[in-house]
Short mmCIF file of C-alpha atoms in Angstrom, two decimals:
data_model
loop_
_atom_site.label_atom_id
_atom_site.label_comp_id
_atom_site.label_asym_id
_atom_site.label_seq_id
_atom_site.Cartn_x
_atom_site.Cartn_y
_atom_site.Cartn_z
CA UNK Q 1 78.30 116.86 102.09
CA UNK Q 2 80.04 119.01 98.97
CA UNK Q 3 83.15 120.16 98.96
CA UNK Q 4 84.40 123.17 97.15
CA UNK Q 5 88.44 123.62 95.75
CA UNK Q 6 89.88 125.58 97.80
CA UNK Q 7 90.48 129.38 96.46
CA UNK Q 8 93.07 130.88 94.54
CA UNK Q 9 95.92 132.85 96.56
CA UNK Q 10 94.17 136.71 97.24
CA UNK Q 11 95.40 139.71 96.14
CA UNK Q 12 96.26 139.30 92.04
CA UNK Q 13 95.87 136.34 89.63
CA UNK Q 14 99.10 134.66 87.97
CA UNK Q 15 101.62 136.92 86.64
CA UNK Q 16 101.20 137.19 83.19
CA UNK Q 17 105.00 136.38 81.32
CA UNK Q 18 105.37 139.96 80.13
CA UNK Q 19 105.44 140.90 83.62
CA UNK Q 20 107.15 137.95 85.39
CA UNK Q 21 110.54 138.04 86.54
CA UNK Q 22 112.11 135.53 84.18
CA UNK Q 23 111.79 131.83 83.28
CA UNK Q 24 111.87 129.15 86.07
CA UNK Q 25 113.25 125.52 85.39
CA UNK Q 26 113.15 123.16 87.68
CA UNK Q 27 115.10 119.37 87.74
CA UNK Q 28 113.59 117.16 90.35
CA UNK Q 29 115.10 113.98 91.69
CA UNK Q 30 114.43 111.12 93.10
CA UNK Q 31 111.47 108.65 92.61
CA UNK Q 32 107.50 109.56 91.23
CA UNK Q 33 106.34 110.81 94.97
CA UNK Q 34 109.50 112.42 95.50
CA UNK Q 35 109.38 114.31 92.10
CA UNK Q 36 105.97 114.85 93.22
CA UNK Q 37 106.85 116.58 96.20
CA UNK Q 38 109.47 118.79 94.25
CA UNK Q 39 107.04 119.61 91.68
CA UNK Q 40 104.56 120.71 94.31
CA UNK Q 41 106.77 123.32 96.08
CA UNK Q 42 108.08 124.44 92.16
CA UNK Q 43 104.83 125.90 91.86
CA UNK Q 44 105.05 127.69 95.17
CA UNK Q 45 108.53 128.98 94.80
CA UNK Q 46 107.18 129.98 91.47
CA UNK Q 47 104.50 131.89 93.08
CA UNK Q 48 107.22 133.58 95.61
CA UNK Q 49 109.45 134.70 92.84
CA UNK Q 50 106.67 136.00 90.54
CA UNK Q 51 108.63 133.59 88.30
CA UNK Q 52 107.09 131.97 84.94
CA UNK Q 53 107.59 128.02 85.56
CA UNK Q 54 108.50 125.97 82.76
CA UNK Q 55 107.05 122.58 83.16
CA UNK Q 56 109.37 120.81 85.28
CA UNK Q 57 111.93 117.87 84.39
CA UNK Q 58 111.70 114.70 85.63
CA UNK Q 59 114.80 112.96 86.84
CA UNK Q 60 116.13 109.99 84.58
CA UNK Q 61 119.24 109.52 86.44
CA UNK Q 62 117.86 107.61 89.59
CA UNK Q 63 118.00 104.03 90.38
CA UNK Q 64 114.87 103.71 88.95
CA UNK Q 65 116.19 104.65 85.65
CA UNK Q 66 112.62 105.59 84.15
CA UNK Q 67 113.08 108.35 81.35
CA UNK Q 68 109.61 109.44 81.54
CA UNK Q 69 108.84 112.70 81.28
CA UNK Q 70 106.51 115.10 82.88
CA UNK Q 71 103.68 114.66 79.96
CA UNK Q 72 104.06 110.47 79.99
CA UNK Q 73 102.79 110.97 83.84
CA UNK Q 74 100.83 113.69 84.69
CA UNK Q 75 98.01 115.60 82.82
CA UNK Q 76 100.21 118.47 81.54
CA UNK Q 77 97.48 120.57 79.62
CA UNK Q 78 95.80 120.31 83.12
CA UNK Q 79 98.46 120.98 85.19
CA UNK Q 80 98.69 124.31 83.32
CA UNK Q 81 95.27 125.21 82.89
CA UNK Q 82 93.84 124.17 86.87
CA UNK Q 83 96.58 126.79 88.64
CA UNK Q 84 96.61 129.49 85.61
CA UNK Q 85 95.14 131.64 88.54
CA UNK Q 86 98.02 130.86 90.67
CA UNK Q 87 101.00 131.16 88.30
CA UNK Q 88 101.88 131.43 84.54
CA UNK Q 89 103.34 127.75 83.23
CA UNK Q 90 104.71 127.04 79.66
CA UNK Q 91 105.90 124.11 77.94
CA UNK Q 92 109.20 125.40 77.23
CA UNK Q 93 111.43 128.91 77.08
CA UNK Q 94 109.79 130.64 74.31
CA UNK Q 95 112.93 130.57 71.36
CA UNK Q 96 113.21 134.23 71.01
CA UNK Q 97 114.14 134.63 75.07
CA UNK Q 98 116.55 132.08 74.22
CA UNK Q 99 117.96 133.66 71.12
CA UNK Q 100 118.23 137.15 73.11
CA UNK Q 101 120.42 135.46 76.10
CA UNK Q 102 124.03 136.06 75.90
CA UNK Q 103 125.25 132.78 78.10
CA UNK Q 104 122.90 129.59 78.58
CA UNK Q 105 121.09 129.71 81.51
CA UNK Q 106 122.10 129.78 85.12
CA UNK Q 107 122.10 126.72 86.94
CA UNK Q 108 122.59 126.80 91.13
CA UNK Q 109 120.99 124.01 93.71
CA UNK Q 110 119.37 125.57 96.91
CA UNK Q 111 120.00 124.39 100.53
CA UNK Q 112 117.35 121.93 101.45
CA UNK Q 113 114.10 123.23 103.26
CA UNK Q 114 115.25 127.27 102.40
CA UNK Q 115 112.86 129.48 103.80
CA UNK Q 116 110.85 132.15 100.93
CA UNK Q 117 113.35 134.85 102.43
CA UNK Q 118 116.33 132.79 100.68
CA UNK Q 119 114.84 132.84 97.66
CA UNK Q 120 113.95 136.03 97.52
CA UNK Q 121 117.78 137.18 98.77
CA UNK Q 122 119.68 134.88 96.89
CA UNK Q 123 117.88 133.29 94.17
CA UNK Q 124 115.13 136.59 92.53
CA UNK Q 125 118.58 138.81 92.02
CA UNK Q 126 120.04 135.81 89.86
CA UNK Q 127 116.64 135.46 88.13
CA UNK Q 128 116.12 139.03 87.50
CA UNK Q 129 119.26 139.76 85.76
CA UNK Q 130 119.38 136.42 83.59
CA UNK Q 131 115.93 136.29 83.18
CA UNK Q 132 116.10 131.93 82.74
CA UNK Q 133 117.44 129.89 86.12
CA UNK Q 134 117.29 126.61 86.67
CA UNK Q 135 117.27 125.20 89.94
CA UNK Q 136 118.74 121.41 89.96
CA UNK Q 137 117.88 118.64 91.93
CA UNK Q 138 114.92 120.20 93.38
CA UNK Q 139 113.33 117.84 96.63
CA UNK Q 140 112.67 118.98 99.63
CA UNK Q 141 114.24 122.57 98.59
CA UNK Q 142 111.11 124.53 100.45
CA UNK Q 143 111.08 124.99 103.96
CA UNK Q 144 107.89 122.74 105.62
CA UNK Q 145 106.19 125.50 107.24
CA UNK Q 146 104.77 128.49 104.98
CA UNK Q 147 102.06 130.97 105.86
CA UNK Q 148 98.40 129.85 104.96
CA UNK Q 149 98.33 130.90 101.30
CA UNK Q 150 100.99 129.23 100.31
CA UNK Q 151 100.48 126.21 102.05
CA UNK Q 152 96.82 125.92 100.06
CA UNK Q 153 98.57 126.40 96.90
CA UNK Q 154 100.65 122.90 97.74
CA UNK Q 155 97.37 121.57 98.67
CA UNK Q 156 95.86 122.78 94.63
CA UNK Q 157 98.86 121.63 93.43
CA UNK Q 158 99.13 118.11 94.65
CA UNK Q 159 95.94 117.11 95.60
CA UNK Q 160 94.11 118.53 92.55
CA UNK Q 161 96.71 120.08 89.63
CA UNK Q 162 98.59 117.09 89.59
CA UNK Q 163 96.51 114.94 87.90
CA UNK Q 164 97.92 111.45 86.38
CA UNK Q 165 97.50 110.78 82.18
CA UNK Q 166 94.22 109.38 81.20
CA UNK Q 167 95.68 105.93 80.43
CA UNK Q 168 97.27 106.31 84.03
CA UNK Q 169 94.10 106.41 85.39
CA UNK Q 170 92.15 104.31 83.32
CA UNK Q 171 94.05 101.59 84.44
CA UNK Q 172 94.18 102.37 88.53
CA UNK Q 173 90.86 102.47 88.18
CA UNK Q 174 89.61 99.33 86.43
CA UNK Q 175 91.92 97.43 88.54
CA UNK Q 176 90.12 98.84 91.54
CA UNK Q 177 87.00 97.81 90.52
CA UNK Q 178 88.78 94.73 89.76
CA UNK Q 179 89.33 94.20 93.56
CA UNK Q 180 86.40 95.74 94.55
CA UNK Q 181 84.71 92.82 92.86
CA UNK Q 182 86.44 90.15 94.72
CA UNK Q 183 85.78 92.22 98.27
CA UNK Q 184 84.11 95.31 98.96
CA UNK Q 185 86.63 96.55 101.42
CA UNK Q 186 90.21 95.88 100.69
CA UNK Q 187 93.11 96.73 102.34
CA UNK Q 188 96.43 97.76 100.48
CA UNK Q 189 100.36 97.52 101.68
CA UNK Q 190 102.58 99.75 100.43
CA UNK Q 191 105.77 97.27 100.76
CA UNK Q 192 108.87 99.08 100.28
CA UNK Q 193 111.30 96.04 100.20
CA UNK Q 194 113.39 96.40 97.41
CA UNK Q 195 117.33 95.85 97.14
CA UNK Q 196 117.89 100.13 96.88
CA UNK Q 197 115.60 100.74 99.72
CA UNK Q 198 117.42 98.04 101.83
CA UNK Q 199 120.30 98.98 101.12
CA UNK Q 200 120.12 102.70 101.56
CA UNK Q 201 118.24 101.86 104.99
CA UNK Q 202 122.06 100.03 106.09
CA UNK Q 203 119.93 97.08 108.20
CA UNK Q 204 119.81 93.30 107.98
CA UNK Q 205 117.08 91.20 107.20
CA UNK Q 206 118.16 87.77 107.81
CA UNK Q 207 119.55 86.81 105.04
CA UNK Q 208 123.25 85.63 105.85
CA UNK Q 209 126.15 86.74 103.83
CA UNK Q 210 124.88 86.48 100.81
CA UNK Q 211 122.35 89.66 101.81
CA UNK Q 212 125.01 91.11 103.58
CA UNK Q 213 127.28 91.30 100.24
CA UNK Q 214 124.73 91.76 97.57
CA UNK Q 215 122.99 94.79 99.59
CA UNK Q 216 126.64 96.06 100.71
CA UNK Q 217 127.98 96.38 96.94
CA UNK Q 218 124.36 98.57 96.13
CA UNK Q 219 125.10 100.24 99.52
CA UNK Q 220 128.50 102.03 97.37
CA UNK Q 221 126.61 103.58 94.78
CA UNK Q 222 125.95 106.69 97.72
CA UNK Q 223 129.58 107.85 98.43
CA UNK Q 224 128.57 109.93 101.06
CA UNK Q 225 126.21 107.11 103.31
CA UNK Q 226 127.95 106.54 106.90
CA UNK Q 227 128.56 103.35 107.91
CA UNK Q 228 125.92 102.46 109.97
CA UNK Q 229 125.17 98.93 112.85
CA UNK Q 230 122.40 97.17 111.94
CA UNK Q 231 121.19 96.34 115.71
CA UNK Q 232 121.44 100.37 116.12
CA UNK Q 233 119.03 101.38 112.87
CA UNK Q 234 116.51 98.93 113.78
CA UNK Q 235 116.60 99.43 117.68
CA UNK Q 236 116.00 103.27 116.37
CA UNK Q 237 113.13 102.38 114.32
CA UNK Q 238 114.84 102.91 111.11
CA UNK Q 239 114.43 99.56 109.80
CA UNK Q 240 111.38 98.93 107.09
CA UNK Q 241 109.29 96.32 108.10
CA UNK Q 242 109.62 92.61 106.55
CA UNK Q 243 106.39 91.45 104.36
CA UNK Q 244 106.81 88.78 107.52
CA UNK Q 245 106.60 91.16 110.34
CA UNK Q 246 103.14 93.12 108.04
CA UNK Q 247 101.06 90.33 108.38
CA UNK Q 248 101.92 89.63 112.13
CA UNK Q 249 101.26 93.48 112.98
CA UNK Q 250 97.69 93.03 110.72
CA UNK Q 251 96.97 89.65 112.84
CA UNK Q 252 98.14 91.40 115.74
CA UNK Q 253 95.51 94.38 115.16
CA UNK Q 254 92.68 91.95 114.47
CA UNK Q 255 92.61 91.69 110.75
CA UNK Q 256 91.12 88.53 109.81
CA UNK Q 257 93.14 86.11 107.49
CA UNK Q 258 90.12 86.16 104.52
CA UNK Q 259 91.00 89.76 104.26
CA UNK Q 260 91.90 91.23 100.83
CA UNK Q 261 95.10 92.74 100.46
CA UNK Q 262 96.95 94.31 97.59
CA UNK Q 263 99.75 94.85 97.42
CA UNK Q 264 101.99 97.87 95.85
CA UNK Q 265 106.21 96.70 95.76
CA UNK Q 266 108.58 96.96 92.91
CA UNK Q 267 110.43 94.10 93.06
CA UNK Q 268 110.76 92.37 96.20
CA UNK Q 269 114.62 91.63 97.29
CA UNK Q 270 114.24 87.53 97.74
CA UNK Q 271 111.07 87.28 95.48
CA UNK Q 272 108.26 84.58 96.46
CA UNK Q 273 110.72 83.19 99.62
CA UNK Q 274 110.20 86.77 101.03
CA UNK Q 275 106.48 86.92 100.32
CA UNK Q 276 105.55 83.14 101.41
CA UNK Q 277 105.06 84.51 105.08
CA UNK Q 278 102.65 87.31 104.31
CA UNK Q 279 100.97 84.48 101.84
CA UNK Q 280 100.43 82.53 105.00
CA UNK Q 281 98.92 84.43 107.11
CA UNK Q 282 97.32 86.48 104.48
CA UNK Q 283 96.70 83.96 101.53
CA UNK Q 284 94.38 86.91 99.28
CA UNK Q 285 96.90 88.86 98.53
CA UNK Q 286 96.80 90.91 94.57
CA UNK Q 287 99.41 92.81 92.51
CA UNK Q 288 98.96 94.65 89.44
CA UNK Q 289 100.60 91.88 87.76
CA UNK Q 290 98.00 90.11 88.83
CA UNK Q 291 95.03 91.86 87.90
CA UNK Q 292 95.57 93.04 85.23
CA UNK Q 293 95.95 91.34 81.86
CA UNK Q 294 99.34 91.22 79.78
CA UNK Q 295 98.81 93.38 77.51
CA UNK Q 296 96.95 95.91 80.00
CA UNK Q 297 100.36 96.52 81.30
CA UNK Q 298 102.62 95.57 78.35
CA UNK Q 299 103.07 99.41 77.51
CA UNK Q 300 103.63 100.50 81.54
CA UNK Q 301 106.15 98.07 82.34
CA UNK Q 302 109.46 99.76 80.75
CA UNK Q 303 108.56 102.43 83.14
CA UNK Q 304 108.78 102.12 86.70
CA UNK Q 305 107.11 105.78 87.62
CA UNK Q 306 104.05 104.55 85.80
CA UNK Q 307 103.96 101.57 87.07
CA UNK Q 308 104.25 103.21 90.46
CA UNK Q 309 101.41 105.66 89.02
CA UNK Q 310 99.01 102.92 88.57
CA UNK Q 311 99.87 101.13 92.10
CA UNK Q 312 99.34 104.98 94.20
CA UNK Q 313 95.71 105.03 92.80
CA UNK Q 314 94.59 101.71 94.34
CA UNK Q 315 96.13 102.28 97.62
CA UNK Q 316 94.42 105.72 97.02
CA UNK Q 317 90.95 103.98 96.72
CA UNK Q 318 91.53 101.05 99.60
CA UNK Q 319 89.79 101.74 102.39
CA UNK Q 320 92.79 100.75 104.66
CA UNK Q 321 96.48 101.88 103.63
CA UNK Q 322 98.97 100.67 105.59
CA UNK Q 323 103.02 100.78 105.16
CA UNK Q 324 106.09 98.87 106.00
CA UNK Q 325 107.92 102.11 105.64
CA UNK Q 326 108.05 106.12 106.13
CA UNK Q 327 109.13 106.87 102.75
CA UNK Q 328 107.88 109.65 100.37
CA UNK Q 329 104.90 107.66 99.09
CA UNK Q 330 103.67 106.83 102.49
CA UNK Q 331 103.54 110.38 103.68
CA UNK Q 332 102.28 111.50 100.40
CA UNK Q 333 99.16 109.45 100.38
CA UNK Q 334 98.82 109.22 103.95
CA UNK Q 335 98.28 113.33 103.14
CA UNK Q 336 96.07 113.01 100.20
CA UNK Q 337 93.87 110.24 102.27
CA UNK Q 338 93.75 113.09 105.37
CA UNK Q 339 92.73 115.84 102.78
CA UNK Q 340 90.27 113.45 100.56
CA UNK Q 341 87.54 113.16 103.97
CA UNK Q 342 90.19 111.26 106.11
CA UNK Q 343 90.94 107.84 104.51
CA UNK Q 344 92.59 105.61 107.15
CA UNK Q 345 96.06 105.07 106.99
CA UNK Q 346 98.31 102.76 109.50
CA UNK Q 347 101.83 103.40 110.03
CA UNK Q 348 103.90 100.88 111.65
CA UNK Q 349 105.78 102.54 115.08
CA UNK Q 350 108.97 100.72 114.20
CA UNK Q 351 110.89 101.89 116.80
CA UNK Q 352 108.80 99.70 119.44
CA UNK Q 353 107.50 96.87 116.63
CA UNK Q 354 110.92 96.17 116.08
CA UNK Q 355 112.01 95.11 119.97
CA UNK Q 356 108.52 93.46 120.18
CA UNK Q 357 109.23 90.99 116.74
CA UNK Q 358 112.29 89.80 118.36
CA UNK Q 359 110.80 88.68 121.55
CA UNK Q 360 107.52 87.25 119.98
CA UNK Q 361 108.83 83.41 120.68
CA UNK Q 362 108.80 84.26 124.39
CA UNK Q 363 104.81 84.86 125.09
CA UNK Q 364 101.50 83.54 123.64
CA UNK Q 365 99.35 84.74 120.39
CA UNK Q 366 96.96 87.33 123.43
CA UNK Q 367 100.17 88.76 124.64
CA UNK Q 368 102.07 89.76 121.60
CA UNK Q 369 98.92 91.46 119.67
CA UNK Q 370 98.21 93.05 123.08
CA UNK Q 371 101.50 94.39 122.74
CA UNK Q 372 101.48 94.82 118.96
CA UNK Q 373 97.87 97.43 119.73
CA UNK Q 374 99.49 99.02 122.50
CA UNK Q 375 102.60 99.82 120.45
CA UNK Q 376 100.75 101.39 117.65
CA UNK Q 377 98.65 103.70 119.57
CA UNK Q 378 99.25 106.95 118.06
CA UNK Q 379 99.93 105.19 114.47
CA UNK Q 380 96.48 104.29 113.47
CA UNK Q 381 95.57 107.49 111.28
CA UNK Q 382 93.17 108.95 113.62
CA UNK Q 383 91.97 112.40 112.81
CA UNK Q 384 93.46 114.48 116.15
CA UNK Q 385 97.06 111.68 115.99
CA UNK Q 386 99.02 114.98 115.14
CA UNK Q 387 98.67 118.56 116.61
CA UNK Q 388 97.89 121.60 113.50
CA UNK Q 389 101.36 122.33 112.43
CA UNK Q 390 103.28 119.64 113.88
CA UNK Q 391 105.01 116.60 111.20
CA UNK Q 392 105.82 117.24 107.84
CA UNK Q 393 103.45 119.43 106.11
CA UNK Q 394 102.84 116.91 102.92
CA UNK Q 395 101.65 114.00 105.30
CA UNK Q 396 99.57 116.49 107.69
CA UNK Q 397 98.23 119.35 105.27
CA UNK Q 398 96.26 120.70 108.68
CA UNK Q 399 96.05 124.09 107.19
CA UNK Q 400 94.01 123.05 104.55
CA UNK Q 401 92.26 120.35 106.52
CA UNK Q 402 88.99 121.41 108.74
CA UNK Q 403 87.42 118.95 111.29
CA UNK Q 404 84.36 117.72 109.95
CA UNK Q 405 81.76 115.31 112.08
CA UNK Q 406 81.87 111.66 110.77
CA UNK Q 407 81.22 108.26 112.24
CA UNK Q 408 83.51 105.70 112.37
CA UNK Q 409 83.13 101.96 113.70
CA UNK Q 410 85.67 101.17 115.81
CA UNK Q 411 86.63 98.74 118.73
CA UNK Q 412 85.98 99.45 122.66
CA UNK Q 413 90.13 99.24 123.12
CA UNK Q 414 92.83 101.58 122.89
CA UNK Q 415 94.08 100.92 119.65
CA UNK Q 416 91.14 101.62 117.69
CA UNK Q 417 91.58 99.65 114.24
CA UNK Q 418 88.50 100.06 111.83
CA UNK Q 419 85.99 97.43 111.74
CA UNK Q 420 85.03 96.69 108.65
CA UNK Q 421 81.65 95.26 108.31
CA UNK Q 422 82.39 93.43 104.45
CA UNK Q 423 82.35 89.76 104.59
CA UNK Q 424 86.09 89.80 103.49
CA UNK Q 425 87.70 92.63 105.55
CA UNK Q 426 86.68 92.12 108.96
CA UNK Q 427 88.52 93.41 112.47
CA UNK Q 428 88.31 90.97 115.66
CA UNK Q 429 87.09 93.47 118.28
CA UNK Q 430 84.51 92.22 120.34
CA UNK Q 431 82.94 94.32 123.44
CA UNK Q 432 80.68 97.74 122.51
CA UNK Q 433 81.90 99.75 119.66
CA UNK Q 434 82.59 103.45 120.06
CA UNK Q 435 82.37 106.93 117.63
CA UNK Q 436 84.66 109.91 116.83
CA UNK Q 437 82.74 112.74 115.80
CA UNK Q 438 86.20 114.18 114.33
CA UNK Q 439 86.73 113.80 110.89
CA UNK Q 440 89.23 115.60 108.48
CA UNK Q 441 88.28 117.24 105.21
CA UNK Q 442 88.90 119.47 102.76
CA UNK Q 443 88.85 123.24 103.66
CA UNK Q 444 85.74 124.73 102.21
CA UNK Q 445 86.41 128.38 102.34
CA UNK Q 446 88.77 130.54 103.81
#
């Protein structure tokens, strides 16, 4: 079955800069998929202000502290070229605009999630006039729901403008094949454990007071974070899952223990001690460290966006992603993998996981993974698991999604995890398999 890209927004091509309304710079923040997600709705607030973007900035302040910019990342010549239909983008303020400007340009920061109407009221009259604005820490600064057009130009821009450097790539993909070698059918974790992302989450892991002071003094570095109770955040599903409490949810679900996983982290707060328990259950489990050689990495590794880069494009290609976590790369791929001819993706359902992994001593093996499928009914990344409009519009892109027929393997219970019939990546279901004839995939015309 082809698919076709989906078509430029109606009514006129890109405003040429002669006739824009002025010079558009955006600062994003945050980490890669975040900055994704900002560059993404630049383009479409772009579009809404008839505004010439100027490739955006990428955010060297974070935790992260990666000063990579825009053209170390992404394909900038394509960026530019693939939505030259959809809006006008230059490198940089052309020096005789700049010359001609009286005072540098305006800088202002826009509620989060404004709607196209508060743009157009408060931020086109500032544009007009000083003809270069820059809009500053730009994530999550465009309301989720948009009408159709504009919701298929996010879809252009991430799923298809925003294309990763050919090095980038290269790399993903060779250590794909690398895994692909070793099983046909992997499975990869996105394992969001590190010291920021604990911290910032205000929960407790287990680790005594040590944990409790180490992740406390990162805690400080947000002024404005609430003090929080660590029963209440994980009793509210808040709490990212331990590598620990991934492999008992896998078991749980049927995954097999010669199943291949790979795993995407930065580095993991307590190192090997908090991996050994994943290991155990799940005892083929790769990195990028791991496969690739030294000196295929030696020129990523300063740079924790690439790195991150190069670890998105094999969870891209797995044919199981699953997360400890609902952070910004989770939704962000769990949407690419919907749009891309519906790639599975499991979620964990912390909010009911987390009650269930503190009880596990008190029943048998049967009873917890009973428990474990019937808790993550609704979090297995079936086609229909969200209604057209409903959840954020980067993890469910429904409007440029179309149900498509497909066949699936999966087991006769509730749960419905995907066998996989490869030798290494197998799914204990027993009892008569059963189809869905619903499938998501890209829109091919409108």
């Amino acid at each position: 079955m082809l698919w076709h890209h989906l078509p430029a927004i109606s009514n006129t091509s890109a405003v040429r800069e002669r006739k824009s309304k002025g010079y558009l710079l955006i600062a994003t923040s945050g980490g890669l998929n975040q900055q994704r997600n900002g560059i993404t709705d630049a383009v479409v607030v772009a579009r809404i202000l008839n505004a010439t973007l100027v490739v955006p900035e990428l955010d060297h302040q974070s935790f992260w502290k990666d000063d990579s910019d825009f053209a170390n990342i992404f394909d900038m010549n394509w960026f530019i070229t693939y939505l030259a239909k959809d809006i006008t983008i230059v490198k940089r303020v052309p020096d005789k605009v700049m010359r001609s400007m009286e005072k540098p340009p305006y800088t202002m920061r826009v509620p989060r999630k404004s709607e196209p109407e508060y743009y157009l009221d408060q931020v086109l009259p500032i544009l007009s006039r000083r003809r270069v604005l820059q809009l500053t820490k730009f994530d999550y600064r465009l309301a989720n729901n948009l009408d159709d057009e504009l919701q298929k130009l996010r879809c252009r821009v991430n799923y298809h403008a925003l294309r990763f450097t050919k090095p980038i790539r290269e790399l993903g993909q060779r250590l794909v094949m690398r895994m692909r070698k070793m099983a046909s059918r992997y499975i990869a974790v996105h394992l969001r454990f590190e010291s920021d992302m604990l911290a910032f989450s205000g929960c407790y892991f287990g680790g005594g007071e040590k944990e409790r002071r180490e992740l406390g003094e990162i805690r400080k570095r947000w002024t404005t974070l609430p003090d929080l109770s660590h029963d209440g955040e994980r009793k509210r599903g808040k709490c990212p899952l331990t590598p620990h409490e991934v492999g008992l949810m896998l078991r749980a679900l049927g995954f097999t223990n010669d199943t291949y996983l790979y795993v995407a982290s930065g580095e993991i707060y307590g190192g090997d001690e908090t991996m050994q328990p994943l290991r155990d259950v799940f005892p083929n489990i790769y990195t990028k460290e791991m496969l690739a050689q030294k000196e295929e990495l030696k020129p990523f590794l300063p740079f924790s966006s690439r790195l991150a880069a190069i670890d998105y494009i094999v969870c891209d290609e797995s044919n199981v992603f699953v997360t400890n976590n609902n952070g910004n790369m989770a939704k962000i791929l769990a949407g690419r993998r919907r749009y891309m001819g519906h790639k599975r993706t499991i979620r964990p359902n912390a909010k009911k996981l987390s009650a269930l992994f503190m009880s596990r001593h008190e029943m048998d093996w049967d009873t917890f993974a009973s428990k474990v499928k019937a808790c993550q009914r609704g979090f297995m990344g079936e086609p229909d698991e969200m209604r057209p409009g409903r959840g954020e519009f980067h993890e469910y892109p429904s409007t440029c999604v179309c149900e498509k027929p497909f066949m699936d393997d999966l087991s006769q219970d509730g749960f419905r995890p995907p066998k996989l019939a490869a030798n290494n990546v197998t799914v204990n279901g027993g009892g008569n398999e059963e189809s869905v004839r619903k499938r998501s995939g890209r829109m091919a015309s409108t």
